[in-house]
PDB file of C-alpha atoms in Angstrom:
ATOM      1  CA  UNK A   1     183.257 116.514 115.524  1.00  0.00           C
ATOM      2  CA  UNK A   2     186.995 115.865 114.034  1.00  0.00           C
ATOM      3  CA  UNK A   3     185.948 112.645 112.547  1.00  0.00           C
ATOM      4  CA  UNK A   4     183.227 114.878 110.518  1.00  0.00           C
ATOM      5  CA  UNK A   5     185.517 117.958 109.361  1.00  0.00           C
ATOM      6  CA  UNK A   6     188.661 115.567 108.671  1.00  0.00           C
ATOM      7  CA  UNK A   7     186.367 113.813 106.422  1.00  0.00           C
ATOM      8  CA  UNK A   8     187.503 115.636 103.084  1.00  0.00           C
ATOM      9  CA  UNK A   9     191.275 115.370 104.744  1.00  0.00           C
ATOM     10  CA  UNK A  10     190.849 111.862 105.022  1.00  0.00           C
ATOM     11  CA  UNK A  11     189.571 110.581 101.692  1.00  0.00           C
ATOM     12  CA  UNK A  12     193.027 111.433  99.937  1.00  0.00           C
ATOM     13  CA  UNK A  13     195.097 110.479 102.565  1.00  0.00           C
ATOM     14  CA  UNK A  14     196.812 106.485 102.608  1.00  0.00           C
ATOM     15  CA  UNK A  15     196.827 105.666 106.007  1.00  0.00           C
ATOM     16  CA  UNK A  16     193.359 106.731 106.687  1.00  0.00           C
ATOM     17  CA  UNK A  17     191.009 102.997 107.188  1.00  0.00           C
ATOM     18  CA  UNK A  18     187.632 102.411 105.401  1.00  0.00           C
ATOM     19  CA  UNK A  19     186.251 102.338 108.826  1.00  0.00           C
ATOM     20  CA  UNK A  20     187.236 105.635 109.718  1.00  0.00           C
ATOM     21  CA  UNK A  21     185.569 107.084 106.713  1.00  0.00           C
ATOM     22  CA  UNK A  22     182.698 105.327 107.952  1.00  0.00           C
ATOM     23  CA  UNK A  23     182.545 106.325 111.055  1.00  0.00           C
ATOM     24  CA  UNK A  24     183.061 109.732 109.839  1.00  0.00           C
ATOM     25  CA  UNK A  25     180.000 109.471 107.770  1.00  0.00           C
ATOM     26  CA  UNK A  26     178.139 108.035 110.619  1.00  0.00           C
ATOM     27  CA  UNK A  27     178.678 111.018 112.623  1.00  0.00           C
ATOM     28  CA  UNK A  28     178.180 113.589 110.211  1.00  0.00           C
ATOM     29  CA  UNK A  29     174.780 112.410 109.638  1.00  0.00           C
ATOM     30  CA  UNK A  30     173.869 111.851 112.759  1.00  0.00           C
ATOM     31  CA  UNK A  31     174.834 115.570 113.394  1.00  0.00           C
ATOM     32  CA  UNK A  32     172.424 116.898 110.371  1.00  0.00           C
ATOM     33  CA  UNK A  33     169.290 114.904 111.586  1.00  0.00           C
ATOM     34  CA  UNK A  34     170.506 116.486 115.389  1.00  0.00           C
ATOM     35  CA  UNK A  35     170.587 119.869 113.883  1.00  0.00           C
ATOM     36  CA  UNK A  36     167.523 119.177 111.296  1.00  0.00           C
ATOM     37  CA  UNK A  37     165.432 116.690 111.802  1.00  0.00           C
ATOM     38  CA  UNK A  38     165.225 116.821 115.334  1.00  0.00           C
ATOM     39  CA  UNK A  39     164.213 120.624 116.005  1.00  0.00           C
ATOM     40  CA  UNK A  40     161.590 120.051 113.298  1.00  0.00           C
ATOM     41  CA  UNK A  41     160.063 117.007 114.583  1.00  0.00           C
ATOM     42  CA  UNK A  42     159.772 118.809 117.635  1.00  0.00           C
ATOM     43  CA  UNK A  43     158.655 122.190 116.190  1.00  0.00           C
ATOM     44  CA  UNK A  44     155.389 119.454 114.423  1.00  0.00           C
ATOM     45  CA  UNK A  45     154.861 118.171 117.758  1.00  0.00           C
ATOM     46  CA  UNK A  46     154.436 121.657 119.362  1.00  0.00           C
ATOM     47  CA  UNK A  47     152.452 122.537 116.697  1.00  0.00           C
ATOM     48  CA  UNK A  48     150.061 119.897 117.098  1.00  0.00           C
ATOM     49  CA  UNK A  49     149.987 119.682 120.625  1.00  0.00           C
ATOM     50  CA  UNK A  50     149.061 123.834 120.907  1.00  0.00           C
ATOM     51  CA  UNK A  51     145.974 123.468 118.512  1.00  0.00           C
ATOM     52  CA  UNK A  52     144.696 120.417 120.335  1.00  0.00           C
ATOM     53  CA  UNK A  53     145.468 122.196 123.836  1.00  0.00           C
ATOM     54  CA  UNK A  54     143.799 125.306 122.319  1.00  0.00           C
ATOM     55  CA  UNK A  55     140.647 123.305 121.259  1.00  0.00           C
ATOM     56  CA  UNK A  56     140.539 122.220 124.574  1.00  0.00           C
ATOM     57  CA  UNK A  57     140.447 125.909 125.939  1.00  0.00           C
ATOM     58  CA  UNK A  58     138.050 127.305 123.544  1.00  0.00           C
ATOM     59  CA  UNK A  59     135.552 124.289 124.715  1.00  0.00           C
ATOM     60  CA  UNK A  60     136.515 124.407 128.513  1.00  0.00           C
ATOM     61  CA  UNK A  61     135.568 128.154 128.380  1.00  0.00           C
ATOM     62  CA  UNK A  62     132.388 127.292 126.756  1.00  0.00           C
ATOM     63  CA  UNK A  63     131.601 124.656 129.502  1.00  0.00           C
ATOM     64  CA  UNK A  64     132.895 126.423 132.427  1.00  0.00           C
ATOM     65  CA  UNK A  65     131.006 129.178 134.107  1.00  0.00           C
ATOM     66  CA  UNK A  66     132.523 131.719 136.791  1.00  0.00           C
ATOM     67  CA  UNK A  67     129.783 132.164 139.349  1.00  0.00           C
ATOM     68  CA  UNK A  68     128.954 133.586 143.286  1.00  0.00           C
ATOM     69  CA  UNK A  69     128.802 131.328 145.820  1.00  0.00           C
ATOM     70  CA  UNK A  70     127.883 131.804 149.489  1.00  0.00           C
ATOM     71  CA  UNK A  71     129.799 130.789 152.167  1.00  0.00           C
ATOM     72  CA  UNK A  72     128.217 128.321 154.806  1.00  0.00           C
ATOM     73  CA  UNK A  73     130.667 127.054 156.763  1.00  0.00           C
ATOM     74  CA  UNK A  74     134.443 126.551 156.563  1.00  0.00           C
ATOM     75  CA  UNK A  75     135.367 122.693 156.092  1.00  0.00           C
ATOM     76  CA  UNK A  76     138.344 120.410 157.631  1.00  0.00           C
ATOM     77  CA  UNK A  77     137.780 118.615 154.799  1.00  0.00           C
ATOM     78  CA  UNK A  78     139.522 117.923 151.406  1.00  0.00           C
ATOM     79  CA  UNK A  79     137.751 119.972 148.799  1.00  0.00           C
ATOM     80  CA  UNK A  80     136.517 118.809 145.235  1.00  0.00           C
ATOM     81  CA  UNK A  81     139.513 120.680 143.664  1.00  0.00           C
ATOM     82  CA  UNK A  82     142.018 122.072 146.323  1.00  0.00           C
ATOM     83  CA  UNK A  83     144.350 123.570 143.790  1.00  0.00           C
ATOM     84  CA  UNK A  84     144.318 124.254 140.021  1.00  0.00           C
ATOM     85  CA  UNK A  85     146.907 121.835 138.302  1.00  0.00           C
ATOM     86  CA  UNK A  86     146.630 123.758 134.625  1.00  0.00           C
ATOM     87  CA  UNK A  87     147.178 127.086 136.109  1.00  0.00           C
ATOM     88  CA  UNK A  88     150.760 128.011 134.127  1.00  0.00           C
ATOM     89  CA  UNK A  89     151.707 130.671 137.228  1.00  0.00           C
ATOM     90  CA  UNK A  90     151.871 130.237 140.756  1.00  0.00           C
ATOM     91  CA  UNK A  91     149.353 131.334 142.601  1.00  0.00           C
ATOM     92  CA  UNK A  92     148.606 131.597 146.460  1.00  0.00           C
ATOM     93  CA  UNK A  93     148.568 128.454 147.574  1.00  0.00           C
ATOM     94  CA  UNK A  94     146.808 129.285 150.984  1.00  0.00           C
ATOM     95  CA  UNK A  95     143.371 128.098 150.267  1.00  0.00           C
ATOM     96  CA  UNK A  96     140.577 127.102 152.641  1.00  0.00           C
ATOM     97  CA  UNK A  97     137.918 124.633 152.178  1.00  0.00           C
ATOM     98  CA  UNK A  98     134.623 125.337 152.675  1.00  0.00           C
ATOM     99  CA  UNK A  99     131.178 124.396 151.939  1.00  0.00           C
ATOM    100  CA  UNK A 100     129.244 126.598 150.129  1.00  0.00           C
ATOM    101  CA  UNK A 101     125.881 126.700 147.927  1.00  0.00           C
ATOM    102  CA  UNK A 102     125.339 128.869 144.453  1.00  0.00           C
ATOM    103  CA  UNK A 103     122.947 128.009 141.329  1.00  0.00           C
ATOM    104  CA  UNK A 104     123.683 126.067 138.906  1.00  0.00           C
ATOM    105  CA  UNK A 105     123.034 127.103 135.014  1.00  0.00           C
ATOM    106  CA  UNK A 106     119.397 125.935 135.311  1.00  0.00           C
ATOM    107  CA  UNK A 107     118.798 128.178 138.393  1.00  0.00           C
ATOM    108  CA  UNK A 108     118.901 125.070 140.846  1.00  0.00           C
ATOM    109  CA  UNK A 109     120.362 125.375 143.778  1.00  0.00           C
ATOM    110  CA  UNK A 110     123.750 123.170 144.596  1.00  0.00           C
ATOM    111  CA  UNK A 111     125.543 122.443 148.114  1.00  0.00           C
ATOM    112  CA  UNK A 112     129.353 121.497 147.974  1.00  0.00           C
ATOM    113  CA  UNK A 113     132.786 121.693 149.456  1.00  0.00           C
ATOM    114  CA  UNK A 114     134.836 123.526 147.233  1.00  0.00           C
ATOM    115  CA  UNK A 115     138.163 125.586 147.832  1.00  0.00           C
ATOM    116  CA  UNK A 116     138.740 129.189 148.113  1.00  0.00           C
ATOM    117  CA  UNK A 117     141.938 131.667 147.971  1.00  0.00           C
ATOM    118  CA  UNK A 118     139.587 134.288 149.382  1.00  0.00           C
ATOM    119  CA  UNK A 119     140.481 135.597 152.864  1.00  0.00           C
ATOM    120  CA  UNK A 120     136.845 135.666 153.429  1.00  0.00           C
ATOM    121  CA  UNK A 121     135.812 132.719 154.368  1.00  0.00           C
ATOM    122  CA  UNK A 122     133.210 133.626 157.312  1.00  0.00           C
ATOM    123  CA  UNK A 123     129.410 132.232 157.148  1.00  0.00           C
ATOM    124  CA  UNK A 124     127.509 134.567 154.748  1.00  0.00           C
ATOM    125  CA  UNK A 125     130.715 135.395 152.583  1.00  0.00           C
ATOM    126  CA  UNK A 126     130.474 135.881 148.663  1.00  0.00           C
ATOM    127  CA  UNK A 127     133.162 133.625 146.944  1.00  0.00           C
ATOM    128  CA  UNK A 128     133.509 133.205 143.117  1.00  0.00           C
ATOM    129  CA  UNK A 129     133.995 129.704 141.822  1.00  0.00           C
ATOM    130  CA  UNK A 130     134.165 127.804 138.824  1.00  0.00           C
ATOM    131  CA  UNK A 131     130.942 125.278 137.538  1.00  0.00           C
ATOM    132  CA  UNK A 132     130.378 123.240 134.729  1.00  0.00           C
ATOM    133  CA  UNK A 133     127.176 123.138 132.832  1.00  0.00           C
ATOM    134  CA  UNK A 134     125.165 121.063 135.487  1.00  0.00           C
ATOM    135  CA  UNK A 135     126.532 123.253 137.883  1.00  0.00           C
ATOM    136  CA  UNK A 136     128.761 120.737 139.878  1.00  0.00           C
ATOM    137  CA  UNK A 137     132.360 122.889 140.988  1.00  0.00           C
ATOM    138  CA  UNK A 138     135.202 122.698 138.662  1.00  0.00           C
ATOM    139  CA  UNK A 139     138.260 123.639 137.826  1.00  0.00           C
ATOM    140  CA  UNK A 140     139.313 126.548 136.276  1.00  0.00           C
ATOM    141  CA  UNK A 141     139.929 126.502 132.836  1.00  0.00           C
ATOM    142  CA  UNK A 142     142.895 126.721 130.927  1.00  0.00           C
ATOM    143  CA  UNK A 143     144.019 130.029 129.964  1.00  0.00           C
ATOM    144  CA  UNK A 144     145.420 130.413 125.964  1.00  0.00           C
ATOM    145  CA  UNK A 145     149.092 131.155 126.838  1.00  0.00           C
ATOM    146  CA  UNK A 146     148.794 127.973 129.591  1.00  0.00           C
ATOM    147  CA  UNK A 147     147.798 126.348 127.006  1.00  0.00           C
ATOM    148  CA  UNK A 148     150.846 127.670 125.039  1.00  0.00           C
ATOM    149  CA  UNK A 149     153.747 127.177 127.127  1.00  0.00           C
ATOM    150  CA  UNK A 150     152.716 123.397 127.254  1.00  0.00           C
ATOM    151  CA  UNK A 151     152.628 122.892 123.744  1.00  0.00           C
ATOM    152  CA  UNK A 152     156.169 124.641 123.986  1.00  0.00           C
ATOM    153  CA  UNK A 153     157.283 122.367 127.035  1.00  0.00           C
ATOM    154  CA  UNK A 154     156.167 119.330 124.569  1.00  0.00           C
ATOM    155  CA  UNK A 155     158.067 120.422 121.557  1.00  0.00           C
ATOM    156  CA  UNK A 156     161.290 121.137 123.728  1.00  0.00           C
ATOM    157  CA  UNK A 157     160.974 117.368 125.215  1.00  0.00           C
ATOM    158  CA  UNK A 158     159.991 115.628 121.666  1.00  0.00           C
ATOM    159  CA  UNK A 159     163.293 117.883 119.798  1.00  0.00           C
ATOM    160  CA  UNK A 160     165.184 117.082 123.100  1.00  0.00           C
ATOM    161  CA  UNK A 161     164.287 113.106 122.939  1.00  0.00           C
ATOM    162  CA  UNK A 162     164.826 113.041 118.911  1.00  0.00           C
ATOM    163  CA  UNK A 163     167.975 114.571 119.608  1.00  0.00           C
ATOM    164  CA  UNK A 164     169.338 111.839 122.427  1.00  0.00           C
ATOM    165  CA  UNK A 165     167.700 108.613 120.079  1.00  0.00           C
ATOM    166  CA  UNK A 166     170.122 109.869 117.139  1.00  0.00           C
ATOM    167  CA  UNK A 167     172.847 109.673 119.516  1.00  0.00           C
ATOM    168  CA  UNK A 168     172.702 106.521 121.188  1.00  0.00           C
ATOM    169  CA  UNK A 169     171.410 104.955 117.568  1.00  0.00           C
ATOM    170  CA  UNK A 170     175.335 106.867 116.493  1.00  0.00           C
ATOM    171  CA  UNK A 171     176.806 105.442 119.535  1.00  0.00           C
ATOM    172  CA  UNK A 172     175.242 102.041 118.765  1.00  0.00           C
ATOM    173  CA  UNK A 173     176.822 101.716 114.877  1.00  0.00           C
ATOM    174  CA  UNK A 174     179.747 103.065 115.871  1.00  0.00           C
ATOM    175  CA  UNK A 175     180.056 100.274 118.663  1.00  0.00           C
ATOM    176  CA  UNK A 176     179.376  97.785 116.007  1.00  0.00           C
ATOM    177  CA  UNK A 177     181.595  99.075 113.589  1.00  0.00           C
ATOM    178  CA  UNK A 178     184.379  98.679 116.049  1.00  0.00           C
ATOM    179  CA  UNK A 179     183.431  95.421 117.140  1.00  0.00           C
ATOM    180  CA  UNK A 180     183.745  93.998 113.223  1.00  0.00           C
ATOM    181  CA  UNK A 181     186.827  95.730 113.017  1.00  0.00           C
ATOM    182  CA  UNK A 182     188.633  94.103 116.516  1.00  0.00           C
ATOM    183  CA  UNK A 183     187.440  91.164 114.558  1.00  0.00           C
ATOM    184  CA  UNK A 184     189.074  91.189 111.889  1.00  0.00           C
ATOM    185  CA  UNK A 185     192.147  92.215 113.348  1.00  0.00           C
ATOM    186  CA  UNK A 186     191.620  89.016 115.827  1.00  0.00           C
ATOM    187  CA  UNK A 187     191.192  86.942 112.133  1.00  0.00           C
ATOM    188  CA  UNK A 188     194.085  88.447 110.772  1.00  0.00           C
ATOM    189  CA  UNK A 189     196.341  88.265 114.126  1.00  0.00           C
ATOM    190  CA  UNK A 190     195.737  84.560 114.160  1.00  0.00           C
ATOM    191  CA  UNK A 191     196.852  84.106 110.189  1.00  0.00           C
ATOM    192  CA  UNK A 192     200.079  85.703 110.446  1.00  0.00           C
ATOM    193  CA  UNK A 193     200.432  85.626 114.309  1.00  0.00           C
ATOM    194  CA  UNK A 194     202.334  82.018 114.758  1.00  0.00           C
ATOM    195  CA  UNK A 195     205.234  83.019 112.213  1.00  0.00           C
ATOM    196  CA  UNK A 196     205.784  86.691 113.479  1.00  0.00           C
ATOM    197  CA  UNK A 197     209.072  87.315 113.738  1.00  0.00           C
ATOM    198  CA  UNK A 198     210.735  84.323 112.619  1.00  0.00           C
ATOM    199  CA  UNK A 199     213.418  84.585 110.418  1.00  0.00           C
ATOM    200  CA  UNK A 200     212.547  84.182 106.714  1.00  0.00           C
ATOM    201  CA  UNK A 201     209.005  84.020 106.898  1.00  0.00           C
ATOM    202  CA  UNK A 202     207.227  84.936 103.266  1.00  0.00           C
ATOM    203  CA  UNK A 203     210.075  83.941 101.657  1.00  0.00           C
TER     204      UNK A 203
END
């Protein structure tokens, strides 16, 4: 940050190098596309992201169905979906496995293990449960603001990412920059090294 507000200082004054000025430069634009660019490439990812995510809830509502299953018997096993991996808020995570049997869209009946949060869980029991259209169990859908704070989440990590690639690409040209210039000092070190010192050198 002092190498980008001395820049004005530094263009008039004698002892200030080329480099410096450069690396001044370097940093001050790096800083703009931090402060611009980045948060706006990240705001167009979010932006993106939500309205595909959102697509994806407006069909997974039309696909999904909430219906009433019945209880049959309660299951060791692992069910289909034991837990809800879209869900945006925690919910109870004591859930039983059972198997249970409910219609499917076309009035047929199905038979599955599926998991419940329902402290229910007794043979005969009324559970409600997600289907797709053929009636196999599935997840629940997305919700809208879910849906939402991932497209968020995304836009924070792309601004976040933009943000840290400017840096290290700064970090980079600046390391260059000083590598040219302990090169040339080296080069000019090994011109005028040998007679340093001696008396009536240059003359």
């Amino acid at each position: 940050m002092r190498a980008v507000l001395g820049i004005r200082r530094w263009r008039r004054n004698p002892l200030c190098r080329p480099t410096d000025r450069h690396e001044a430069w370097v940093a001050l634009v790096a800083l703009l596309l931090m402060l611009v660019a980045a948060p706006t490439l990240g705001r167009l990812c979010g932006t993106l992201t939500d309205d595909a995510l959102q697509r994806t809830v407006r069909a997974q509502h039309a696909q999904r169905h909430l219906t009433t299953a019945v209880v049959i018997r309660e299951d060791s096993g692992v069910p289909r979906f034991a837990h809800d991996p879209e869900s945006a808020v925690a919910e109870d995570t004591t859930r039983t496995s059972v198997v249970a049997r409910w219609k499917a869209p076309d009035g047929t009946d199905r038979t599955g293990r599926v998991a419940t949060a329902s402290r229910v869980t007794a043979p005969g029991a009324r559970i409600r449960i997600w289907t797709d259209e053929t009636g196999r169990a599935a997840l629940r859908p997305m919700d809208a603001s879910t849906a939402h704070t991932h497209a968020v989440l995304a836009g924070v990590g792309v601004t976040l990412l933009a943000a840290g690639l400017v840096e290290s690409a700064r970090r980079l040209v600046v390391w260059r920059m000083m590598q040219r210039r302990y090169t040339r000092l080296a080069e000019a070190w090994a011109e005028t090294g040998p007679d340093w010192g001696r008396t009536g050198t240059g003359s």
